[in-house]
Short mmCIF file of C-alpha atoms in Angstrom, two decimals:
data_model
loop_
_atom_site.label_atom_id
_atom_site.label_comp_id
_atom_site.label_asym_id
_atom_site.label_seq_id
_atom_site.Cartn_x
_atom_site.Cartn_y
_atom_site.Cartn_z
CA MET A 22 16.48 26.00 21.63
CA SER A 23 18.86 27.16 19.32
CA LYS A 24 17.75 30.41 17.21
CA TRP A 25 18.08 28.16 14.16
CA GLU A 26 15.87 25.32 15.04
CA SER A 27 12.69 27.88 15.19
CA ASN A 28 12.79 27.54 11.17
CA VAL A 29 12.87 23.36 11.37
CA ARG A 30 9.88 22.48 9.98
CA THR A 31 9.13 19.49 12.49
CA VAL A 32 6.55 16.45 11.74
CA VAL A 33 6.02 13.21 13.54
CA PRO A 34 7.43 11.07 11.21
CA TYR A 35 5.64 7.67 9.83
CA THR A 36 6.11 4.96 11.81
CA PRO A 37 7.44 2.00 9.22
CA GLY A 38 6.85 -1.80 10.45
CA GLU A 39 9.67 -3.66 12.26
CA GLN A 40 12.47 -5.19 10.25
CA PRO A 41 13.72 -7.71 12.68
CA LYS A 42 17.21 -9.19 11.78
CA LEU A 43 16.80 -13.08 12.85
CA ASP A 44 17.91 -16.19 11.04
CA GLN A 45 14.99 -18.48 11.79
CA MET A 46 11.75 -16.17 12.42
CA ILE A 47 8.27 -16.02 10.68
CA LYS A 48 8.10 -12.39 9.40
CA LEU A 49 3.97 -11.51 9.55
CA ASN A 50 4.34 -7.52 10.07
CA THR A 51 4.90 -5.92 6.58
CA ASN A 52 2.71 -6.87 3.97
CA GLU A 53 5.83 -8.30 1.85
CA ASN A 54 5.10 -10.97 0.00
CA PRO A 55 6.82 -14.26 1.37
CA TYR A 56 7.41 -15.68 -2.46
CA PRO A 57 10.36 -14.13 -4.58
CA PRO A 58 10.03 -11.85 -7.91
CA ALA A 59 9.48 -13.81 -11.10
CA PRO A 60 12.22 -15.66 -12.53
CA GLY A 61 12.90 -12.91 -15.01
CA VAL A 62 14.42 -10.61 -12.44
CA GLU A 63 16.95 -12.15 -11.22
CA LYS A 64 18.08 -12.97 -14.75
CA VAL A 65 18.07 -9.05 -15.24
CA LEU A 66 20.47 -8.88 -12.00
CA ARG A 67 22.70 -11.58 -13.55
CA GLU A 68 23.16 -10.12 -16.86
CA PHE A 69 22.83 -6.34 -15.96
CA ASP A 70 25.87 -4.52 -17.73
CA VAL A 71 27.31 -2.50 -15.08
CA ASN A 72 29.08 -0.27 -17.36
CA ARG A 73 25.55 1.43 -17.69
CA LEU A 74 25.99 3.01 -13.92
CA ARG A 75 28.16 5.53 -15.03
CA MET A 76 25.31 7.11 -17.13
CA TYR A 77 21.98 8.98 -15.47
CA PRO A 78 19.04 7.24 -15.88
CA ASP A 79 16.49 7.50 -18.68
CA PRO A 80 14.21 10.19 -16.56
CA LEU A 81 11.28 9.20 -19.02
CA VAL A 82 11.48 6.12 -17.32
CA ALA A 83 10.25 4.78 -20.76
CA ASP A 84 10.85 1.24 -21.00
CA LEU A 85 8.77 0.94 -17.22
CA ARG A 86 6.47 2.65 -18.54
CA ASN A 87 6.03 1.22 -21.56
CA ALA A 88 6.08 -2.04 -20.24
CA ILE A 89 2.99 -1.04 -17.67
CA ALA A 90 1.07 0.74 -20.39
CA LYS A 91 1.01 -2.47 -22.52
CA GLN A 92 0.43 -4.98 -19.17
CA TYR A 93 -2.83 -2.20 -18.34
CA GLY A 94 -3.95 -1.25 -21.62
CA VAL A 95 -3.21 2.46 -21.28
CA SER A 96 -1.39 4.95 -23.02
CA PHE A 97 2.55 5.92 -22.06
CA ASP A 98 1.20 9.66 -21.42
CA GLU A 99 -1.57 7.99 -18.80
CA THR A 100 1.63 6.12 -16.63
CA PHE A 101 3.99 7.68 -13.82
CA VAL A 102 5.90 6.14 -12.12
CA GLY A 103 8.38 7.03 -8.77
CA ILE A 104 10.67 5.38 -5.86
CA GLY A 105 7.76 3.11 -4.39
CA SER A 106 4.17 4.23 -4.03
CA ASP A 107 5.24 6.53 -1.10
CA ASP A 108 7.35 8.34 -3.81
CA VAL A 109 4.33 8.55 -6.34
CA LEU A 110 1.48 9.71 -3.05
CA ALA A 111 4.06 12.28 -1.92
CA MET A 112 3.98 14.04 -5.46
CA VAL A 113 0.51 13.87 -5.57
CA PHE A 114 0.14 15.88 -2.56
CA MET A 115 2.59 18.24 -3.56
CA THR A 116 1.26 19.03 -7.22
CA PHE A 117 -2.68 19.00 -5.71
CA PHE A 118 -3.20 19.45 -2.79
CA ASN A 119 -3.07 23.04 -2.61
CA SER A 120 -6.65 24.20 -1.93
CA GLU A 121 -7.70 25.86 1.68
CA ARG A 122 -10.12 23.44 2.35
CA PRO A 123 -9.21 20.69 3.61
CA ILE A 124 -8.70 16.94 2.05
CA LEU A 125 -10.45 14.07 2.90
CA PHE A 126 -9.36 10.74 4.40
CA PRO A 127 -10.85 8.06 6.80
CA ASP A 128 -9.82 7.79 10.22
CA ILE A 129 -8.29 4.57 10.06
CA THR A 130 -5.91 4.23 6.99
CA TYR A 131 -2.47 4.26 5.89
CA SER A 132 -0.79 6.72 8.71
CA PHE A 133 1.49 8.23 6.00
CA TYR A 134 -1.16 10.65 4.83
CA ASP A 135 -1.47 12.78 7.65
CA VAL A 136 2.42 12.97 7.53
CA TRP A 137 2.48 14.19 4.41
CA ALA A 138 -0.32 16.51 5.03
CA ASN A 139 1.28 17.93 7.91
CA MET A 140 4.57 18.50 6.37
CA LEU A 141 3.42 19.92 3.48
CA ARG A 142 0.70 22.19 5.62
CA ILE A 143 -2.42 20.71 3.67
CA PRO A 144 -5.11 21.10 5.97
CA PHE A 145 -7.66 17.86 5.99
CA GLU A 146 -10.04 16.05 7.77
CA GLN A 147 -10.10 12.61 8.52
CA LEU A 148 -13.26 10.57 8.28
CA PRO A 149 -14.53 8.17 10.86
CA LEU A 150 -14.72 4.58 9.32
CA ASP A 151 -18.64 2.86 10.53
CA GLU A 152 -18.54 0.18 13.11
CA ASN A 153 -17.71 -2.36 10.37
CA PHE A 154 -14.50 -0.31 9.69
CA GLN A 155 -16.26 0.69 5.83
CA ILE A 156 -15.48 4.21 4.36
CA ARG A 157 -19.00 6.15 4.28
CA PRO A 158 -19.65 7.34 0.79
CA GLU A 159 -22.05 10.12 1.72
CA ASP A 160 -19.37 11.48 4.13
CA TYR A 161 -17.18 12.53 1.27
CA LYS A 162 -19.98 14.47 -0.59
CA LYS A 163 -18.59 17.51 0.87
CA PRO A 164 -16.61 20.84 0.06
CA ASN A 165 -13.04 19.39 0.31
CA GLY A 166 -9.70 20.05 -1.27
CA GLY A 167 -8.99 16.36 -2.73
CA VAL A 168 -10.20 13.00 -1.50
CA ILE A 169 -7.41 9.98 -1.08
CA PHE A 170 -8.12 6.45 0.77
CA PRO A 171 -7.20 2.77 0.03
CA ASN A 172 -8.96 0.27 -1.73
CA PRO A 173 -9.08 -2.10 -0.12
CA ASN A 174 -8.33 -0.42 3.12
CA ALA A 175 -5.28 -0.88 5.44
CA PRO A 176 -5.38 -2.19 8.04
CA THR A 177 -8.87 -3.70 7.43
CA GLY A 178 -8.40 -5.15 4.38
CA GLU A 179 -11.71 -4.14 3.69
CA LEU A 180 -13.07 -3.74 0.11
CA LEU A 181 -14.98 -0.82 -1.39
CA PRO A 182 -17.13 -2.41 -4.31
CA LEU A 183 -15.95 -0.29 -8.13
CA SER A 184 -19.33 1.04 -8.08
CA VAL A 185 -19.25 2.61 -4.38
CA VAL A 186 -15.70 4.23 -5.59
CA GLU A 187 -17.44 5.42 -8.69
CA GLU A 188 -20.14 7.25 -6.46
CA ILE A 189 -17.29 9.25 -4.47
CA VAL A 190 -15.70 10.11 -7.72
CA LYS A 191 -18.86 11.31 -9.23
CA ALA A 192 -19.51 13.21 -5.92
CA ASN A 193 -16.36 15.24 -6.38
CA PRO A 194 -15.57 16.38 -9.71
CA ASP A 195 -13.91 19.78 -8.35
CA VAL A 196 -11.16 18.10 -7.14
CA VAL A 197 -8.21 15.11 -7.47
CA VAL A 198 -9.65 11.79 -6.32
CA VAL A 199 -6.95 9.26 -5.70
CA VAL A 200 -7.53 5.44 -5.12
CA ASP A 201 -4.63 3.84 -3.29
CA GLU A 202 -4.18 0.49 -4.53
CA ALA A 203 -1.26 -0.81 -2.83
CA TYR A 204 -3.15 -4.66 -2.29
CA ILE A 205 -6.67 -4.45 -5.28
CA ASP A 206 -4.59 -7.31 -7.01
CA PHE A 207 -5.35 -9.83 -4.07
CA GLY A 208 -9.39 -8.89 -4.55
CA GLY A 209 -11.81 -6.58 -6.06
CA GLU A 210 -11.88 -4.69 -9.29
CA SER A 211 -9.34 -1.71 -9.66
CA ALA A 212 -10.62 1.47 -10.51
CA LEU A 213 -8.15 1.66 -13.67
CA PRO A 214 -10.90 1.83 -16.01
CA LEU A 215 -12.55 4.65 -14.89
CA ILE A 216 -9.62 6.79 -15.65
CA HIS A 217 -11.31 7.27 -19.11
CA SER A 218 -14.19 8.64 -17.76
CA TYR A 219 -13.16 10.95 -14.78
CA GLU A 220 -10.31 13.07 -16.02
CA ASN A 221 -9.63 14.04 -11.95
CA LEU A 222 -8.98 10.38 -10.85
CA LEU A 223 -5.56 9.15 -10.01
CA VAL A 224 -5.34 5.31 -9.68
CA VAL A 225 -2.14 4.34 -7.54
CA GLN A 226 -0.52 0.80 -7.53
CA THR A 227 2.95 -0.38 -6.36
CA PHE A 228 5.46 -3.53 -6.96
CA SER A 229 6.05 -4.29 -3.27
CA LYS A 230 3.25 -6.18 -2.74
CA SER A 231 1.93 -8.55 -5.27
CA ARG A 232 5.32 -8.20 -7.40
CA SER A 233 7.27 -9.06 -4.49
CA MET A 234 9.56 -6.38 -4.59
CA ALA A 235 9.47 -4.33 -1.93
CA GLY A 236 12.99 -4.28 -1.59
CA SER A 237 13.69 -2.25 -4.50
CA ARG A 238 10.79 0.59 -4.36
CA ILE A 239 8.62 1.13 -7.53
CA GLY A 240 5.62 2.90 -7.80
CA TYR A 241 3.46 4.05 -10.28
CA CYS A 242 -0.02 5.33 -11.24
CA PHE A 243 -2.82 6.05 -13.71
CA GLY A 244 -4.51 9.02 -14.97
CA SER A 245 -6.09 11.40 -17.28
CA LYS A 246 -2.93 12.72 -19.43
CA LYS A 247 -3.43 15.92 -18.23
CA LEU A 248 -2.81 14.87 -14.64
CA ILE A 249 0.53 12.96 -15.34
CA GLN A 250 2.37 15.78 -16.98
CA TYR A 251 1.04 17.50 -13.85
CA LEU A 252 2.92 15.16 -12.19
CA ASN A 253 5.78 15.10 -14.06
CA ASP A 254 6.27 18.89 -14.29
CA VAL A 255 6.86 18.30 -9.83
CA LYS A 256 8.94 15.53 -10.16
CA TYR A 257 10.77 16.70 -12.65
CA SER A 258 11.16 20.05 -10.83
CA PHE A 259 12.27 17.95 -7.26
CA ASN A 260 14.24 15.67 -8.90
CA SER A 261 14.42 14.44 -12.78
CA TYR A 262 16.12 10.87 -11.90
CA THR A 263 14.12 9.48 -9.39
CA ILE A 264 14.25 5.31 -10.49
CA ASP A 265 18.26 4.22 -11.05
CA ALA A 266 18.55 1.72 -14.15
CA VAL A 267 18.84 -1.62 -12.34
CA THR A 268 15.62 -1.09 -11.36
CA ILE A 269 13.75 0.28 -14.13
CA ALA A 270 15.32 -2.73 -15.64
CA LEU A 271 13.87 -5.30 -12.75
CA GLY A 272 10.40 -3.92 -12.68
CA LYS A 273 10.15 -3.95 -16.94
CA ALA A 274 11.12 -7.87 -16.29
CA ALA A 275 8.59 -8.11 -12.91
CA VAL A 276 5.44 -6.91 -15.05
CA GLU A 277 6.22 -8.38 -17.98
CA ASP A 278 5.90 -12.09 -16.48
CA GLN A 279 2.17 -12.33 -16.13
CA ALA A 280 2.01 -15.93 -15.48
CA TYR A 281 4.00 -15.95 -12.25
CA PHE A 282 2.19 -13.04 -11.18
CA GLU A 283 -0.95 -14.87 -11.23
CA GLU A 284 0.56 -17.84 -9.89
CA THR A 285 1.81 -16.50 -6.71
CA ARG A 286 -1.40 -14.19 -6.66
CA ALA A 287 -3.60 -17.10 -6.49
CA LYS A 288 -1.27 -19.07 -3.79
CA ILE A 289 -1.67 -15.85 -1.46
CA ILE A 290 -5.41 -15.88 -1.61
CA GLU A 291 -5.68 -19.38 -1.14
CA THR A 292 -3.54 -19.32 1.89
CA ARG A 293 -5.49 -16.09 3.06
CA GLU A 294 -8.87 -17.69 2.70
CA TRP A 295 -7.61 -21.24 4.51
CA THR A 296 -6.31 -18.80 6.98
CA LYS A 297 -9.70 -16.96 8.00
CA GLN A 298 -11.28 -20.51 8.43
CA GLU A 299 -8.56 -21.42 11.18
CA LEU A 300 -8.77 -18.30 12.46
CA LYS A 301 -12.39 -17.99 12.88
CA ARG A 302 -12.65 -21.69 14.43
CA LEU A 303 -10.14 -20.49 16.87
CA GLY A 304 -12.45 -17.70 17.56
CA PHE A 305 -10.99 -14.72 16.30
CA VAL A 306 -12.80 -11.71 14.91
CA PHE A 307 -12.03 -9.80 11.11
CA GLY A 308 -13.68 -8.69 8.43
CA ASP A 309 -13.33 -9.59 4.51
CA SER A 310 -10.48 -8.57 4.34
CA LYS A 311 -9.43 -8.81 0.29
CA SER A 312 -5.61 -7.96 1.12
CA ASN A 313 -2.89 -10.06 1.53
CA PHE A 314 -3.50 -9.95 5.35
CA ILE A 315 -5.54 -10.22 7.74
CA PHE A 316 -6.60 -7.46 10.62
CA ALA A 317 -7.99 -9.29 13.57
CA THR A 318 -8.85 -9.62 17.16
CA HIS A 319 -9.68 -11.90 19.72
CA PRO A 320 -12.80 -10.98 22.43
CA ASN A 321 -11.43 -13.47 25.31
CA ILE A 322 -7.72 -12.42 25.05
CA ASP A 323 -5.54 -9.90 25.56
CA ASN A 324 -4.07 -9.67 22.00
CA VAL A 325 -1.47 -7.00 22.80
CA ALA A 326 0.14 -9.76 25.01
CA LEU A 327 -0.39 -12.00 22.35
CA PHE A 328 1.43 -9.85 20.13
CA GLU A 329 4.21 -9.99 22.36
CA ALA A 330 4.19 -13.99 22.88
CA LEU A 331 4.10 -13.90 19.17
CA ARG A 332 7.19 -11.74 19.11
CA LYS A 333 9.43 -14.20 21.48
CA ALA A 334 8.67 -16.97 19.38
CA HIS A 335 9.84 -14.62 16.40
CA ILE A 336 6.75 -15.00 14.85
CA PHE A 337 6.39 -10.80 13.80
CA VAL A 338 2.48 -9.61 13.45
CA ARG A 339 1.90 -5.85 13.41
CA HIS A 340 0.27 -4.09 16.33
CA PHE A 341 -1.45 -0.10 16.08
CA ASN A 342 -1.57 1.63 19.20
CA GLN A 343 -4.11 4.34 17.26
CA PRO A 344 -5.98 4.81 17.35
CA GLU A 345 -7.87 3.82 20.01
CA ARG A 346 -10.66 1.93 18.19
CA ILE A 347 -8.01 -0.05 16.74
CA GLN A 348 -5.97 -1.34 20.26
CA PRO A 349 -7.38 -4.94 20.12
CA TYR A 350 -6.24 -5.45 16.67
CA LEU A 351 -3.59 -7.15 15.20
CA ARG A 352 -2.60 -7.46 11.34
CA ILE A 353 -1.43 -10.66 10.28
CA THR A 354 0.26 -10.87 6.87
CA ILE A 355 -0.06 -13.80 4.84
CA GLY A 356 2.75 -15.93 4.36
CA THR A 357 3.35 -19.04 3.01
CA GLN A 358 1.27 -22.08 3.59
CA ASP A 359 4.08 -23.42 5.62
CA GLU A 360 4.43 -20.05 7.57
CA MET A 361 0.50 -19.86 8.29
CA LYS A 362 0.46 -23.86 9.50
CA ILE A 363 3.00 -22.65 12.45
CA LEU A 364 1.42 -19.83 12.84
CA ILE A 365 -1.91 -21.34 13.62
CA GLU A 366 -0.59 -24.11 15.24
CA PHE A 367 1.21 -21.26 18.11
CA LEU A 368 -1.77 -20.18 18.15
CA GLU A 369 -3.98 -23.00 19.14
CA ASN A 370 -1.40 -23.57 22.04
CA TYR A 371 -1.82 -20.48 23.32
CA LEU A 372 -5.35 -20.13 23.47
CA HIS A 373 -5.68 -23.39 25.11
CA VAL A 374 -2.42 -22.47 27.56
#
C-alpha cells in the first residue's frame, strides 16, 4: 500500500440495482414507475430556454419549493430539496447525527443508511425487525443519537400506522427522528402533519417513485423551520447549487399536475393488488406491501434459481444476498398491468416445470 493510501477514507459502497441496456425487457428491479412523467414535464423540456443554462440556477430553488409547499399545505421555510432523496438524507446524516451515541435504524432496511454512517464515522445500531418484518417501536425507546427508518419499509414494503410512527417520535424528543417516505404515496398515511407538533421530526420524500422522475433526481423533506435552516446551512457549506435549472422547472411541472399523479398512482396500486392475488394463487408468500413492489418468496423452490431464470428471460427483479434472513426473497417492482401478466405467465410455466 502506498503511504498516501493510509489517509484514504475507505467504505463499502452502496450497491445500486442493475441497470440493463436491452431493447426488449421487463425491468422490475429498481422500483421505478412504469408510466411516464406528467405531460407538463415534456412540455417544459420542449420549451425550455437553453440560454438560461449560461447562468447559475436559483440556490434557494424557490420555484420548486414554493410548488411543493403549496401542494402539501406547508410554508416555504418548512421545505428542503436535494438531488434525489439520497442527497437529502446524506445532508441529514451530516447535519443532525453528530452524537457519541449510536443512531438507530432497522437491520433490514434501505442499505444506504449504514454506508453513510460508516463513511461519516457515525456510530449506529441496527435493530432487528420481528418475525413478520415489522419494526418494534419499543426498541426505539432508549438513549440514542438519532432515529431513521423508512415507511413503508424497504425492501419489505411493510407499513407502520401513523400512530406507531408518532409513538417513536414522541419517545425521542432529544434527537432528530427521520421518517423516509419514498413509497408513502402507494399506501399509508404520511407523517407530514406531525411536523407541526414535533420540531425534531423530518419527513423525507422523492420524485423518483410516484412522480416518475428517477432520472431527474429530486428529493425533498419537510420539517420545522429550525431543522430546515440547519439543513440549508450545511447544504450551502457543501454546494450552493445542488439542483440545475432544467430539473427545477421539470419538478415544478410535475408537482403541479395532481390529477396525473393520482391517475398513475391508482394504476400502480390496482396492479399491485392484482399481482398479490396472482402470486398468492401460485403459492408465493409475502407481506401486505403498501409500496410499489412486493417482497416475496416461494417455500417450495430455490428462489435464487428463479431469480436467475427470470434474468435469462430478460425479466429483471431484485435479490439481496444480505442479511441472511432475506436471502430467500425477491423484490418485485410493480410494472404495467401487461408487464405483470407476462411475469405471472412466466412464473406459472416455471412452477409447472
